[in-house]
Coordinates of C-alpha atoms in Angstrom, one line a residue:
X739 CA 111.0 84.5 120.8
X740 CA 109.5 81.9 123.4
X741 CA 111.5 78.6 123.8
X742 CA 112.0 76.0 126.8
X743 CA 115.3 76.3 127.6
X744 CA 116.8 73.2 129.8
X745 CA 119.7 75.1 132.5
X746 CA 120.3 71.9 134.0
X747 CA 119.6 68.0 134.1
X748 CA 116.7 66.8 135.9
X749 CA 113.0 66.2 136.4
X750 CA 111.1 67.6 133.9
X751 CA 107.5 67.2 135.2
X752 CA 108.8 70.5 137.5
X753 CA 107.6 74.0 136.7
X754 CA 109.7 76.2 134.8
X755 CA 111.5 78.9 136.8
X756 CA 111.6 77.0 139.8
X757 CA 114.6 76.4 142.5
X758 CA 114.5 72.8 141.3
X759 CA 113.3 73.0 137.6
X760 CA 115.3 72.4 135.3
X761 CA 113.9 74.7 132.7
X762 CA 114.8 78.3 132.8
X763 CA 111.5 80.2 132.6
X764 CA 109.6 80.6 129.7
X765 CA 109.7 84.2 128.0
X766 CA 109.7 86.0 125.0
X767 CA 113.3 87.3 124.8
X768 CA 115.0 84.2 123.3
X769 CA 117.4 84.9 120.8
X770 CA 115.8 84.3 117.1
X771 CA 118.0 81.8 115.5
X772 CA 119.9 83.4 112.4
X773 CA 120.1 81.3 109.2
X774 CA 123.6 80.1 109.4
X775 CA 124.3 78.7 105.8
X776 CA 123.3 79.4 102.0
X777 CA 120.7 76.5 102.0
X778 CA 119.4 77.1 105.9
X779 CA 115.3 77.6 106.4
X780 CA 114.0 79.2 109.5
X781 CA 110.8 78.0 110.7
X782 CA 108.0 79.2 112.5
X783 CA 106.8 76.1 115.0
X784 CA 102.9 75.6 114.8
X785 CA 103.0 71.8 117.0
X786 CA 106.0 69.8 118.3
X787 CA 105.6 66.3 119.5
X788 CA 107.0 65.2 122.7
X789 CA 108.5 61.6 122.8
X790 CA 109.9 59.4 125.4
X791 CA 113.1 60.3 124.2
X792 CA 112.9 63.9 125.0
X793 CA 111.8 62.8 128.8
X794 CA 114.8 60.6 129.3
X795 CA 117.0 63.8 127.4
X796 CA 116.2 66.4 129.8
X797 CA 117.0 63.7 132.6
X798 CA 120.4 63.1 131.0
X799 CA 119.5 59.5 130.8
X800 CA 119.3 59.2 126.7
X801 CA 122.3 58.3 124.6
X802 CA 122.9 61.5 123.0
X803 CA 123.5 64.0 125.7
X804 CA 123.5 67.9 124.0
X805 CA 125.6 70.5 125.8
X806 CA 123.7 72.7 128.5
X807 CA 122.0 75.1 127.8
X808 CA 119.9 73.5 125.4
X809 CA 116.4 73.4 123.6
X810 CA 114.5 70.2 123.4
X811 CA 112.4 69.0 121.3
X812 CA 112.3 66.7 118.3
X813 CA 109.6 66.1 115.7
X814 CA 107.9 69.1 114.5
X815 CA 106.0 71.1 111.9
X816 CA 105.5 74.6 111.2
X817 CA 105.5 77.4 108.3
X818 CA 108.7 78.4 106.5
X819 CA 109.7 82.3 108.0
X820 CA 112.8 82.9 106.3
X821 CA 115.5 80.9 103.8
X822 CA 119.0 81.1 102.6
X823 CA 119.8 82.5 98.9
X824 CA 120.7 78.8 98.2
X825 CA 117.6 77.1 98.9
X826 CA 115.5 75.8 96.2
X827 CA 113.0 73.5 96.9
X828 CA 111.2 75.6 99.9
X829 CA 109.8 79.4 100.1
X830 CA 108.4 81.7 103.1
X831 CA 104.7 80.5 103.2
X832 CA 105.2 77.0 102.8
X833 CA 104.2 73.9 105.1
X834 CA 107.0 71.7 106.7
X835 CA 107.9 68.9 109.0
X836 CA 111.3 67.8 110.0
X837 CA 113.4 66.2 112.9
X838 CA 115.9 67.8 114.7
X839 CA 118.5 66.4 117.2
X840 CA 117.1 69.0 120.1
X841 CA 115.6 72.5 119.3
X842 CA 111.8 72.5 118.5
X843 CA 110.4 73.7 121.6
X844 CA 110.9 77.2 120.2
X845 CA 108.6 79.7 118.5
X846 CA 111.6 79.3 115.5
X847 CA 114.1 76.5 113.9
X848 CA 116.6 76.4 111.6
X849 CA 117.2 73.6 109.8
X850 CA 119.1 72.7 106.2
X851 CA 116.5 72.3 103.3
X852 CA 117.5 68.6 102.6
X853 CA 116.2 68.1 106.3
X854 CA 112.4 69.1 105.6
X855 CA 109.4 67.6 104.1
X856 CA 106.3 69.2 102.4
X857 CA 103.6 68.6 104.6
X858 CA 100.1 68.2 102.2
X859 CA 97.8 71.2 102.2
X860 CA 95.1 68.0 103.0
X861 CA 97.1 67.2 106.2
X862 CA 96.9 69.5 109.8
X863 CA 100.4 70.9 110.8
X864 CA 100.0 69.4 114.6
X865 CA 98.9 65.9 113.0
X866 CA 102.3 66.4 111.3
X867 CA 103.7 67.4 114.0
X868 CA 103.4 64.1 115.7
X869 CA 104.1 61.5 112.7
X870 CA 108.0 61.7 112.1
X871 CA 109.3 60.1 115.1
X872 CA 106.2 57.7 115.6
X873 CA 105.5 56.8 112.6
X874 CA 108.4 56.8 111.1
X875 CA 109.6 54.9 113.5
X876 CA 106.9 52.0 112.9
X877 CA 106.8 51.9 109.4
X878 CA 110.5 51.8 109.1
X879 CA 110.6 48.8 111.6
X880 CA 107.6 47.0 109.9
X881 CA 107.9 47.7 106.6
X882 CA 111.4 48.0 106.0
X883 CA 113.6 45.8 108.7
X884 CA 110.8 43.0 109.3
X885 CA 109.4 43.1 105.8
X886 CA 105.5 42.8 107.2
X887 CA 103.0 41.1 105.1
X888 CA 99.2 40.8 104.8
X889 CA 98.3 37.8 106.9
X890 CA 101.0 37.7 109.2
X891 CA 100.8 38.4 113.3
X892 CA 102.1 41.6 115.0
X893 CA 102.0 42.3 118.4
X894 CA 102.4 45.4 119.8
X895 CA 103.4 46.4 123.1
X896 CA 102.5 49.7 124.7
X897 CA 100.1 49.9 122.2
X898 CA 98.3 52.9 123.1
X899 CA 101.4 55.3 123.5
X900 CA 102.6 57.3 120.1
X901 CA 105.0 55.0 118.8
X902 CA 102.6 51.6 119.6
X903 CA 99.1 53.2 118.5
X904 CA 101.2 54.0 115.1
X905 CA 102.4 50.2 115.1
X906 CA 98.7 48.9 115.5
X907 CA 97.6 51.4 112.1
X908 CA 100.6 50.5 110.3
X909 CA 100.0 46.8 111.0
X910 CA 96.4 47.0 109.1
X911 CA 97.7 48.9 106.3
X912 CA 100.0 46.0 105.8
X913 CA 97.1 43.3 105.9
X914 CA 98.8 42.1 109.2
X915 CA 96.7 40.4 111.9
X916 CA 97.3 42.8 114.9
X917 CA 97.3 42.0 118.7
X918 CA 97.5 44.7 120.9
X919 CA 98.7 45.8 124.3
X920 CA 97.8 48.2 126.6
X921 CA 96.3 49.1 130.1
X922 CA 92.9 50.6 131.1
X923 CA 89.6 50.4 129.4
X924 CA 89.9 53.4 127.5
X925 CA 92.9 53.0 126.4
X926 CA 91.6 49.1 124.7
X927 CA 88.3 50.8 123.3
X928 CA 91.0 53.0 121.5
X929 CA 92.7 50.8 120.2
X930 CA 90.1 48.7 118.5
X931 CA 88.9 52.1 117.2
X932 CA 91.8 52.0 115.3
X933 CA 91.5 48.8 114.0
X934 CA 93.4 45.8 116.4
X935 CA 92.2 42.7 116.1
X936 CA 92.8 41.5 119.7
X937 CA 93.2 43.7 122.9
X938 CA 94.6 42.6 126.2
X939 CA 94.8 44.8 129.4
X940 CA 98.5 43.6 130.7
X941 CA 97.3 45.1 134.1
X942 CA 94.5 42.7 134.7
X943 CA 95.0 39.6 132.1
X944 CA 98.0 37.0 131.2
X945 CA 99.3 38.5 127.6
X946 CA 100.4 34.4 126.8
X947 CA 96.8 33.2 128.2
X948 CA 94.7 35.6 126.6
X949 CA 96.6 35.8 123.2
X950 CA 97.0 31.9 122.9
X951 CA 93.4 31.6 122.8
X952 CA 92.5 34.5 120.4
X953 CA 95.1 32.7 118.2
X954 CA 94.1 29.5 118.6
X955 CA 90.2 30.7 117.5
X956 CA 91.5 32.2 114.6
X957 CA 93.9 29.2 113.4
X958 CA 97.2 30.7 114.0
X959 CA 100.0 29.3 115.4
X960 CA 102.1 32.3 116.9
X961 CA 103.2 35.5 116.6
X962 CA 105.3 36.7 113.7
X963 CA 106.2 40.3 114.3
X964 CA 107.1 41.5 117.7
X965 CA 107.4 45.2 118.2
X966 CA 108.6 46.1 121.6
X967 CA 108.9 49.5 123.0
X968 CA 108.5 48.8 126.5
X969 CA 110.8 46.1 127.5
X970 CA 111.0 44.2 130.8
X971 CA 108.6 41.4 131.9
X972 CA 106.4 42.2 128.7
X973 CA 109.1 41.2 126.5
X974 CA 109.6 38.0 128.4
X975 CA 106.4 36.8 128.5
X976 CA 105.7 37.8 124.8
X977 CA 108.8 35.8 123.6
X978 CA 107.1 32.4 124.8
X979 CA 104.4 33.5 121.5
X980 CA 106.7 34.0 118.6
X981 CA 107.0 31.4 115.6
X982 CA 110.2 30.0 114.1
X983 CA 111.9 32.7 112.1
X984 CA 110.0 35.3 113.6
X985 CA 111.6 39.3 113.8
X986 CA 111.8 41.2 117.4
X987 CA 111.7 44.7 117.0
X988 CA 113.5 46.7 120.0
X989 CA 111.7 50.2 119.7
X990 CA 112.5 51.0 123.3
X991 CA 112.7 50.6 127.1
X992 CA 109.8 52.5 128.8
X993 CA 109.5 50.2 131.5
X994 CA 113.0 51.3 132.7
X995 CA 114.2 47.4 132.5
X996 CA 116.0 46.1 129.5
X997 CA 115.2 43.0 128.9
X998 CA 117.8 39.8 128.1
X999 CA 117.2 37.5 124.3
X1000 CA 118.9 34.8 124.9
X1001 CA 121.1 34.0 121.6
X1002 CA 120.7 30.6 121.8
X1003 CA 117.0 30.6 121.5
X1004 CA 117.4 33.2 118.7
X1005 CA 119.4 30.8 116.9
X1006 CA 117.3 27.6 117.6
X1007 CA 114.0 29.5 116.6
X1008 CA 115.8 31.4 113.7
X1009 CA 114.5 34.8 115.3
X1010 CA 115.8 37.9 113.7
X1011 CA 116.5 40.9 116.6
X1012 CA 116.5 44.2 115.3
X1013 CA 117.3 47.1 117.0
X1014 CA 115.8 50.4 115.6
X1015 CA 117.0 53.6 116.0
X1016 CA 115.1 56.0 113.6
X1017 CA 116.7 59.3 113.9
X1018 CA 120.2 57.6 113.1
X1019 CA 118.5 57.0 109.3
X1020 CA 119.0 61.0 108.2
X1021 CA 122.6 60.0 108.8
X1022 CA 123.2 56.5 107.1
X1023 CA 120.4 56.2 105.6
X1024 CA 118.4 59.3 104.6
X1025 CA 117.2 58.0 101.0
X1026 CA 115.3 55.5 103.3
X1027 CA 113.6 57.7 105.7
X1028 CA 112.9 60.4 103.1
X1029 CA 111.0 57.4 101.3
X1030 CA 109.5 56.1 104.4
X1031 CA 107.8 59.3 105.4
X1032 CA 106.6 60.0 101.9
X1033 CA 104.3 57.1 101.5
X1034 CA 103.0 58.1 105.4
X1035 CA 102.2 61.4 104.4
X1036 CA 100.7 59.6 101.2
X1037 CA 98.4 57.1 103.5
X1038 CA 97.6 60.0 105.5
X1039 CA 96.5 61.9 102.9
X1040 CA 94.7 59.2 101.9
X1041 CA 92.9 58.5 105.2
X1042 CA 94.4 55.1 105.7
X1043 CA 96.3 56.6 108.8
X1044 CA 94.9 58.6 111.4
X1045 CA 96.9 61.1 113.8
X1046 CA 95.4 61.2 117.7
X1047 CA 96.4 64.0 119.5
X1048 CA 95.9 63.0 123.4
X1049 CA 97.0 65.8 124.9
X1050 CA 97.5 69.7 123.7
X1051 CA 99.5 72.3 125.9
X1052 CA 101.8 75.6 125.6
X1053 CA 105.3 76.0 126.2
X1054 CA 104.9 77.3 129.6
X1055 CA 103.1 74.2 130.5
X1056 CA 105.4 71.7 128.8
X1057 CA 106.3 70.6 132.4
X1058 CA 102.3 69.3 132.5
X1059 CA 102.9 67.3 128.8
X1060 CA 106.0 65.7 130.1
X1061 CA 103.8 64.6 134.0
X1062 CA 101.2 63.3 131.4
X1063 CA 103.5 61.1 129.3
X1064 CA 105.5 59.9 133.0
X1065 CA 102.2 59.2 134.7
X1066 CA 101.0 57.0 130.9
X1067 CA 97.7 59.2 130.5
X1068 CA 98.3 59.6 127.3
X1069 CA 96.0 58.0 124.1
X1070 CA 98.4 58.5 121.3
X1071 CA 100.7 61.6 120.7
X1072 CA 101.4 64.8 123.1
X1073 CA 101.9 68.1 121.6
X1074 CA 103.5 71.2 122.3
X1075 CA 101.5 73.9 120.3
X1076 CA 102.5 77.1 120.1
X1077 CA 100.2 80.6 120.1
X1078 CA 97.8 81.6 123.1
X1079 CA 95.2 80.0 121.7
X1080 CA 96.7 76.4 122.5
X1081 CA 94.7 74.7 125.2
X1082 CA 95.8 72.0 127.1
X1083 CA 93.8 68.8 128.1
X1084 CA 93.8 66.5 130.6

Protein backbone atom coordinates (compact mmCIF):
# COMPACT_ATOMS: atom_id res chain seq x y z
CA UNK A 1 0.00 0.00 0.00
CA UNK A 2 0.99 3.80 -0.37
CA UNK A 3 1.85 5.59 2.92
CA UNK A 4 4.12 8.64 3.92
CA UNK A 5 6.65 7.25 5.84
CA UNK A 6 8.74 9.90 8.14
CA UNK A 7 12.83 8.31 8.10
CA UNK A 8 13.90 11.22 9.99
CA UNK A 9 12.96 14.56 11.95
CA UNK A 10 12.79 17.58 9.96
CA UNK A 11 11.16 20.04 7.55
CA UNK A 12 8.21 18.72 6.16
CA UNK A 13 7.39 21.28 3.39
CA UNK A 14 10.50 19.09 1.51
CA UNK A 15 9.77 16.60 -1.29
CA UNK A 16 9.62 13.12 -0.46
CA UNK A 17 12.71 11.04 -1.52
CA UNK A 18 14.96 13.78 -1.24
CA UNK A 19 18.71 14.09 0.30
CA UNK A 20 17.03 16.35 2.91
CA UNK A 21 13.38 15.16 3.15
CA UNK A 22 12.42 13.66 5.76
CA UNK A 23 9.84 11.43 4.21
CA UNK A 24 11.03 8.24 2.56
CA UNK A 25 9.47 8.20 -0.90
CA UNK A 26 6.08 7.52 -1.50
CA UNK A 27 5.35 3.93 -3.14
CA UNK A 28 3.11 1.19 -3.26
CA UNK A 29 4.99 -1.54 -1.46
CA UNK A 30 4.15 -0.61 2.24
CA UNK A 31 3.47 -3.32 4.29
CA UNK A 32 -0.59 -3.72 4.78
CA UNK A 33 -1.17 -3.54 8.46
CA UNK A 34 -2.49 -6.95 9.83
CA UNK A 35 -5.37 -6.84 12.28
CA UNK A 36 -3.58 -7.45 15.53
CA UNK A 37 -6.42 -8.29 18.08
CA UNK A 38 -9.99 -10.02 18.15
CA UNK A 39 -11.87 -6.63 18.05
CA UNK A 40 -9.24 -4.78 15.52
CA UNK A 41 -10.87 -3.06 12.09
CA UNK A 42 -8.69 -2.34 9.13
CA UNK A 43 -9.58 0.60 7.27
CA UNK A 44 -9.36 1.80 3.85
CA UNK A 45 -8.40 5.85 4.09
CA UNK A 46 -10.71 7.85 1.71
CA UNK A 47 -9.41 11.78 3.35
CA UNK A 48 -7.09 12.52 6.32
CA UNK A 49 -6.85 15.85 7.79
CA UNK A 50 -3.69 17.50 8.36
CA UNK A 51 -3.40 19.61 11.59
CA UNK A 52 -0.83 21.82 13.13
CA UNK A 53 0.05 19.18 15.29
CA UNK A 54 1.15 16.83 12.67
CA UNK A 55 3.53 19.86 11.27
CA UNK A 56 5.22 20.38 14.58
CA UNK A 57 5.33 16.05 14.90
CA UNK A 58 7.32 15.47 11.92
CA UNK A 59 9.70 18.42 13.19
CA UNK A 60 10.02 16.62 16.46
CA UNK A 61 8.72 19.70 18.12
CA UNK A 62 5.20 18.23 19.55
CA UNK A 63 4.85 16.66 22.99
CA UNK A 64 4.33 13.18 21.91
CA UNK A 65 7.37 12.19 19.93
CA UNK A 66 6.58 8.42 18.05
CA UNK A 67 9.67 6.21 17.40
CA UNK A 68 11.25 6.57 13.80
CA UNK A 69 10.13 5.26 11.32
CA UNK A 70 6.76 6.35 11.58
CA UNK A 71 3.42 7.24 9.76
CA UNK A 72 1.73 10.52 10.40
CA UNK A 73 -1.37 11.46 10.44
CA UNK A 74 -4.29 11.97 12.66
CA UNK A 75 -7.95 12.53 11.94
CA UNK A 76 -9.37 10.48 9.40
CA UNK A 77 -12.23 8.68 7.61
CA UNK A 78 -12.54 5.85 5.33
CA UNK A 79 -14.47 2.42 4.55
CA UNK A 80 -14.08 -0.61 6.85
CA UNK A 81 -11.65 -3.37 4.70
CA UNK A 82 -11.40 -6.02 7.11
CA UNK A 83 -12.41 -6.86 11.11
CA UNK A 84 -11.55 -9.08 13.86
CA UNK A 85 -13.92 -12.18 14.76
CA UNK A 86 -14.66 -10.01 17.93
CA UNK A 87 -15.99 -7.07 16.52
CA UNK A 88 -19.56 -6.26 16.73
CA UNK A 89 -20.64 -3.02 16.14
CA UNK A 90 -18.78 -2.47 12.55
CA UNK A 91 -18.76 -4.64 9.15
CA UNK A 92 -16.57 -4.57 5.75
CA UNK A 93 -18.60 -1.80 3.82
CA UNK A 94 -19.25 0.48 6.42
CA UNK A 95 -18.41 4.35 6.85
CA UNK A 96 -15.92 5.47 9.70
CA UNK A 97 -14.00 8.18 11.35
CA UNK A 98 -11.54 7.92 14.11
CA UNK A 99 -8.27 9.45 15.55
CA UNK A 100 -5.21 7.89 15.87
CA UNK A 101 -1.99 8.83 17.68
CA UNK A 102 0.10 8.77 14.18
CA UNK A 103 -0.79 6.45 11.18
CA UNK A 104 -3.42 7.81 8.70
CA UNK A 105 -1.35 8.85 5.96
CA UNK A 106 -1.71 5.38 4.63
CA UNK A 107 -3.94 3.72 2.00
CA UNK A 108 -4.93 1.34 5.38
CA UNK A 109 -5.38 1.67 9.47
CA UNK A 110 -6.07 -0.41 12.07
CA UNK A 111 -7.62 0.66 14.78
CA UNK A 112 -9.78 -1.12 17.85
CA UNK A 113 -13.65 -0.87 17.26
CA UNK A 114 -14.33 1.16 20.48
CA UNK A 115 -12.02 3.77 18.63
CA UNK A 116 -14.45 4.43 15.56
CA UNK A 117 -17.49 6.37 14.81
CA UNK A 118 -20.26 5.76 12.15
CA UNK A 119 -20.00 8.43 9.87
CA UNK A 120 -23.93 9.35 8.45
CA UNK A 121 -24.61 8.08 4.89
CA UNK A 122 -25.90 12.14 4.64
CA UNK A 123 -22.32 13.23 5.49
CA UNK A 124 -19.03 13.18 2.80
CA UNK A 125 -16.15 10.88 4.08
CA UNK A 126 -13.43 13.89 3.52
CA UNK A 127 -15.86 16.42 5.43
CA UNK A 128 -15.42 13.74 8.02
CA UNK A 129 -12.25 13.51 7.53
CA UNK A 130 -11.54 16.96 8.82
CA UNK A 131 -14.18 17.27 11.88
CA UNK A 132 -12.52 15.09 14.77
CA UNK A 133 -9.60 17.04 15.75
CA UNK A 134 -11.24 20.48 14.76
CA UNK A 135 -14.25 20.23 15.82
CA UNK A 136 -13.98 18.24 18.38
CA UNK A 137 -11.60 20.20 19.56
CA UNK A 138 -14.00 23.43 19.63
CA UNK A 139 -17.02 22.03 20.85
CA UNK A 140 -15.35 20.23 23.71
CA UNK A 141 -13.66 23.66 24.74
CA UNK A 142 -16.99 25.63 24.22
CA UNK A 143 -19.44 23.44 25.13
CA UNK A 144 -18.03 21.37 27.62
CA UNK A 145 -15.03 23.27 29.72
CA UNK A 146 -16.43 26.95 29.18
CA UNK A 147 -20.06 25.94 29.30
CA UNK A 148 -21.05 28.62 26.24
CA UNK A 149 -24.37 30.15 26.20
CA UNK A 150 -26.63 32.04 23.74
CA UNK A 151 -25.91 35.68 24.31
CA UNK A 152 -22.48 35.55 25.52
CA UNK A 153 -19.16 36.90 23.58
CA UNK A 154 -16.47 34.63 21.93
CA UNK A 155 -13.57 35.60 20.33
CA UNK A 156 -11.71 33.65 18.23
CA UNK A 157 -8.25 33.84 17.31
CA UNK A 158 -6.90 32.41 14.08
CA UNK A 159 -10.20 32.22 13.01
CA UNK A 160 -9.87 31.21 9.60
CA UNK A 161 -7.54 28.03 10.22
CA UNK A 162 -9.46 24.45 10.97
CA UNK A 163 -9.61 24.60 14.55
CA UNK A 164 -10.76 28.67 14.60
CA UNK A 165 -13.27 28.52 11.57
CA UNK A 166 -14.88 25.42 13.63
CA UNK A 167 -14.84 27.79 16.88
CA UNK A 168 -16.69 30.70 14.90
CA UNK A 169 -19.69 27.76 13.71
CA UNK A 170 -19.74 26.28 16.98
CA UNK A 171 -20.05 29.75 18.58
CA UNK A 172 -23.53 30.45 16.50
CA UNK A 173 -24.86 27.06 17.21
CA UNK A 174 -24.53 28.11 20.82
CA UNK A 175 -26.42 31.59 20.32
CA UNK A 176 -22.98 33.20 21.19
CA UNK A 177 -22.13 36.58 19.86
CA UNK A 178 -18.87 35.82 17.82
CA UNK A 179 -15.88 38.11 17.06
CA UNK A 180 -13.45 36.91 14.81
CA UNK A 181 -9.82 37.05 13.84
CA UNK A 182 -8.03 36.54 10.94
CA UNK A 183 -5.73 38.10 8.23
CA UNK A 184 -6.44 38.89 4.52
CA UNK A 185 -9.60 39.80 2.84
CA UNK A 186 -10.59 36.52 1.81
CA UNK A 187 -9.97 34.98 4.63
CA UNK A 188 -12.67 37.91 6.60
CA UNK A 189 -15.31 37.44 3.67
CA UNK A 190 -15.06 33.74 4.88
CA UNK A 191 -15.66 34.10 7.86
CA UNK A 192 -18.78 36.18 7.85
CA UNK A 193 -19.94 33.49 5.33
CA UNK A 194 -20.00 31.43 8.12
CA UNK A 195 -21.70 33.44 10.24
CA UNK A 196 -19.20 35.89 12.67
CA UNK A 197 -20.55 38.73 13.82
CA UNK A 198 -17.44 41.02 13.83
CA UNK A 199 -14.22 40.48 11.68
CA UNK A 200 -10.99 42.20 12.28
CA UNK A 201 -7.80 41.73 9.98
CA UNK A 202 -4.95 41.58 12.96
CA UNK A 203 -2.52 42.44 10.02
CA UNK A 204 -3.86 45.93 9.30
CA UNK A 205 -6.23 46.90 12.44
CA UNK A 206 -5.91 47.12 16.43
CA UNK A 207 -7.94 43.81 17.66
CA UNK A 208 -8.71 46.07 21.25
CA UNK A 209 -9.62 49.32 18.96
CA UNK A 210 -11.70 47.68 16.57
CA UNK A 211 -13.48 45.19 18.82
CA UNK A 212 -14.20 47.82 21.63
CA UNK A 213 -16.18 49.70 19.28
CA UNK A 214 -18.20 46.84 17.67
CA UNK A 215 -18.91 46.05 21.33
CA UNK A 216 -19.68 49.20 22.50
CA UNK A 217 -22.40 49.57 19.36
CA UNK A 218 -23.97 46.48 20.25
CA UNK A 219 -24.17 47.22 24.23
CA UNK A 220 -21.72 44.80 25.47
CA UNK A 221 -19.28 45.15 27.89
CA UNK A 222 -16.44 42.60 27.03
CA UNK A 223 -15.54 39.48 25.94
CA UNK A 224 -16.72 36.34 27.71
CA UNK A 225 -15.12 33.37 25.90
CA UNK A 226 -11.59 33.56 24.74
CA UNK A 227 -10.45 30.75 22.45
CA UNK A 228 -6.84 31.02 21.68
CA UNK A 229 -4.99 28.87 19.32
CA UNK A 230 -2.34 31.14 18.32
CA UNK A 231 -0.75 32.61 21.32
CA UNK A 232 1.80 35.39 21.46
CA UNK A 233 1.01 39.15 21.13
CA UNK A 234 -2.64 38.19 20.16
CA UNK A 235 -3.33 36.73 23.39
CA UNK A 236 -1.90 39.80 25.06
CA UNK A 237 -3.70 42.20 23.52
CA UNK A 238 -6.96 40.13 23.60
CA UNK A 239 -6.74 39.68 27.47
CA UNK A 240 -7.19 43.67 27.92
CA UNK A 241 -11.16 42.62 26.47
CA UNK A 242 -12.27 39.91 28.78
CA UNK A 243 -15.05 40.43 31.50
CA UNK A 244 -14.84 39.43 35.20
CA UNK A 245 -15.19 35.67 35.36
CA UNK A 246 -14.50 35.16 31.93
CA UNK A 247 -12.89 31.41 30.56
CA UNK A 248 -9.44 31.46 28.29
CA UNK A 249 -9.21 28.66 26.26
CA UNK A 250 -5.45 27.60 25.32
CA UNK A 251 -6.09 25.56 21.96
CA UNK A 252 -2.55 26.19 20.79
CA UNK A 253 0.67 28.11 19.97
CA UNK A 254 0.89 28.69 16.22
CA UNK A 255 2.57 31.79 16.46
CA UNK A 256 5.59 29.85 17.88
CA UNK A 257 5.45 32.27 21.22
CA UNK A 258 3.67 31.08 24.32
CA UNK A 259 2.27 33.58 25.84
CA UNK A 260 2.49 34.49 29.95
CA UNK A 261 -1.40 34.91 32.19
CA UNK A 262 -0.53 36.47 34.87
CA UNK A 263 -2.18 34.63 37.98
CA UNK A 264 -2.86 37.52 39.77
CA UNK A 265 -5.01 39.09 37.27
CA UNK A 266 -6.72 35.65 36.85
CA UNK A 267 -7.54 35.73 40.38
CA UNK A 268 -8.58 39.56 40.58
CA UNK A 269 -10.88 39.11 37.38
CA UNK A 270 -12.00 35.59 38.52
CA UNK A 271 -10.80 34.20 34.91
CA UNK A 272 -10.94 30.57 34.47
CA UNK A 273 -7.68 29.16 32.13
CA UNK A 274 -8.23 26.11 30.53
CA UNK A 275 -5.93 24.19 28.77
CA UNK A 276 -7.33 21.69 26.15
CA UNK A 277 -5.85 18.90 24.95
CA UNK A 278 -8.46 16.85 22.81
CA UNK A 279 -6.83 13.72 21.89
CA UNK A 280 -5.98 13.08 25.70
CA UNK A 281 -10.10 12.70 26.09
CA UNK A 282 -10.04 8.81 24.34
CA UNK A 283 -7.88 8.19 27.34
CA UNK A 284 -9.52 9.90 30.44
CA UNK A 285 -12.28 10.81 29.19
CA UNK A 286 -13.74 8.83 26.14
CA UNK A 287 -17.57 8.83 27.32
CA UNK A 288 -17.05 12.64 26.75
CA UNK A 289 -15.63 12.80 23.38
CA UNK A 290 -17.67 9.88 22.01
CA UNK A 291 -20.68 12.27 23.14
CA UNK A 292 -19.08 15.28 21.86
CA UNK A 293 -18.56 14.04 18.31
CA UNK A 294 -22.07 12.55 18.25
CA UNK A 295 -24.07 15.61 18.50
CA UNK A 296 -21.36 17.18 15.69
CA UNK A 297 -22.12 14.58 13.34
CA UNK A 298 -25.79 15.29 14.47
CA UNK A 299 -25.47 19.27 13.59
CA UNK A 300 -23.78 18.26 10.53
CA UNK A 301 -26.21 16.14 9.42
CA UNK A 302 -28.46 18.64 10.15
CA UNK A 303 -26.78 21.40 8.25
CA UNK A 304 -26.12 23.58 11.30
CA UNK A 305 -22.24 22.92 10.62
CA UNK A 306 -20.54 23.17 7.51
CA UNK A 307 -17.07 21.38 6.58
CA UNK A 308 -14.56 23.79 4.19
CA UNK A 309 -12.09 21.89 2.60
CA UNK A 310 -9.30 24.64 1.57
CA UNK A 311 -6.98 22.57 0.13
CA UNK A 312 -7.10 18.84 -1.46
CA UNK A 313 -3.78 16.87 -2.39
CA UNK A 314 -2.30 13.19 -2.70
CA UNK A 315 0.13 11.48 -0.70
CA UNK A 316 3.00 12.16 -2.84
CA UNK A 317 2.33 15.82 -2.49
CA UNK A 318 1.67 15.84 1.23
CA UNK A 319 5.00 17.89 1.35
CA UNK A 320 2.67 20.85 -0.74
CA UNK A 321 -0.41 20.46 2.17
CA UNK A 322 2.07 20.84 4.95
CA UNK A 323 3.95 24.44 2.73
CA UNK A 324 0.22 25.43 2.51
CA UNK A 325 -0.66 25.17 6.19
CA UNK A 326 3.28 26.78 7.16
CA UNK A 327 2.81 29.65 4.68
CA UNK A 328 -1.31 30.16 6.45
CA UNK A 329 -3.00 29.89 2.80
CA UNK A 330 -5.32 27.84 4.13
CA UNK A 331 -9.40 28.74 4.49
CA UNK A 332 -10.44 25.99 6.84
CA UNK A 333 -9.18 22.28 6.71
CA UNK A 334 -6.32 20.55 4.55
CA UNK A 335 -6.78 17.06 3.36
CA UNK A 336 -4.88 14.30 2.33
CA UNK A 337 -7.16 12.22 -0.09
CA UNK A 338 -6.20 9.24 -1.32
CA UNK A 339 -6.91 7.65 -5.09
CA UNK A 340 -5.49 9.27 -8.35
CA UNK A 341 -8.24 11.02 -8.84
CA UNK A 342 -7.45 13.50 -5.83
CA UNK A 343 -6.45 16.93 -7.06
CA UNK A 344 -4.79 19.33 -5.26
CA UNK A 345 -5.52 23.14 -5.08
CA UNK A 346 -3.78 26.08 -4.46
Amino acid sequence: MEALVVRRLGDPTLAPGGEASPFSPVSGDHPVPELGSPTAVRVRVAATSLNFATFLQVQGKYQERPPLPFVPGSDYAGVVDAVGPGVRRFRPGDRVCALAAVGSFAEFIVADEKQLFTVPDECDLVAAGALPVAFGTSHLALVHRAQLKAGQVVLVLGAAGGVGASAVQIGKVCGAVVIAVARGIEKLQYLKSIGADHVIDSSKESIIESAKSFLKARGLKGVDVLYDPVGGKLTQDSLKLLNWGAHILVIGFASGDVPVIRANIALVKNWTIHGLYWGSYLMHRPSVLIDSLNELFSWLSKGLLTVQISHTYRLPEAHLAFAALRDRKAVGKVMIVMGSSAKSRL
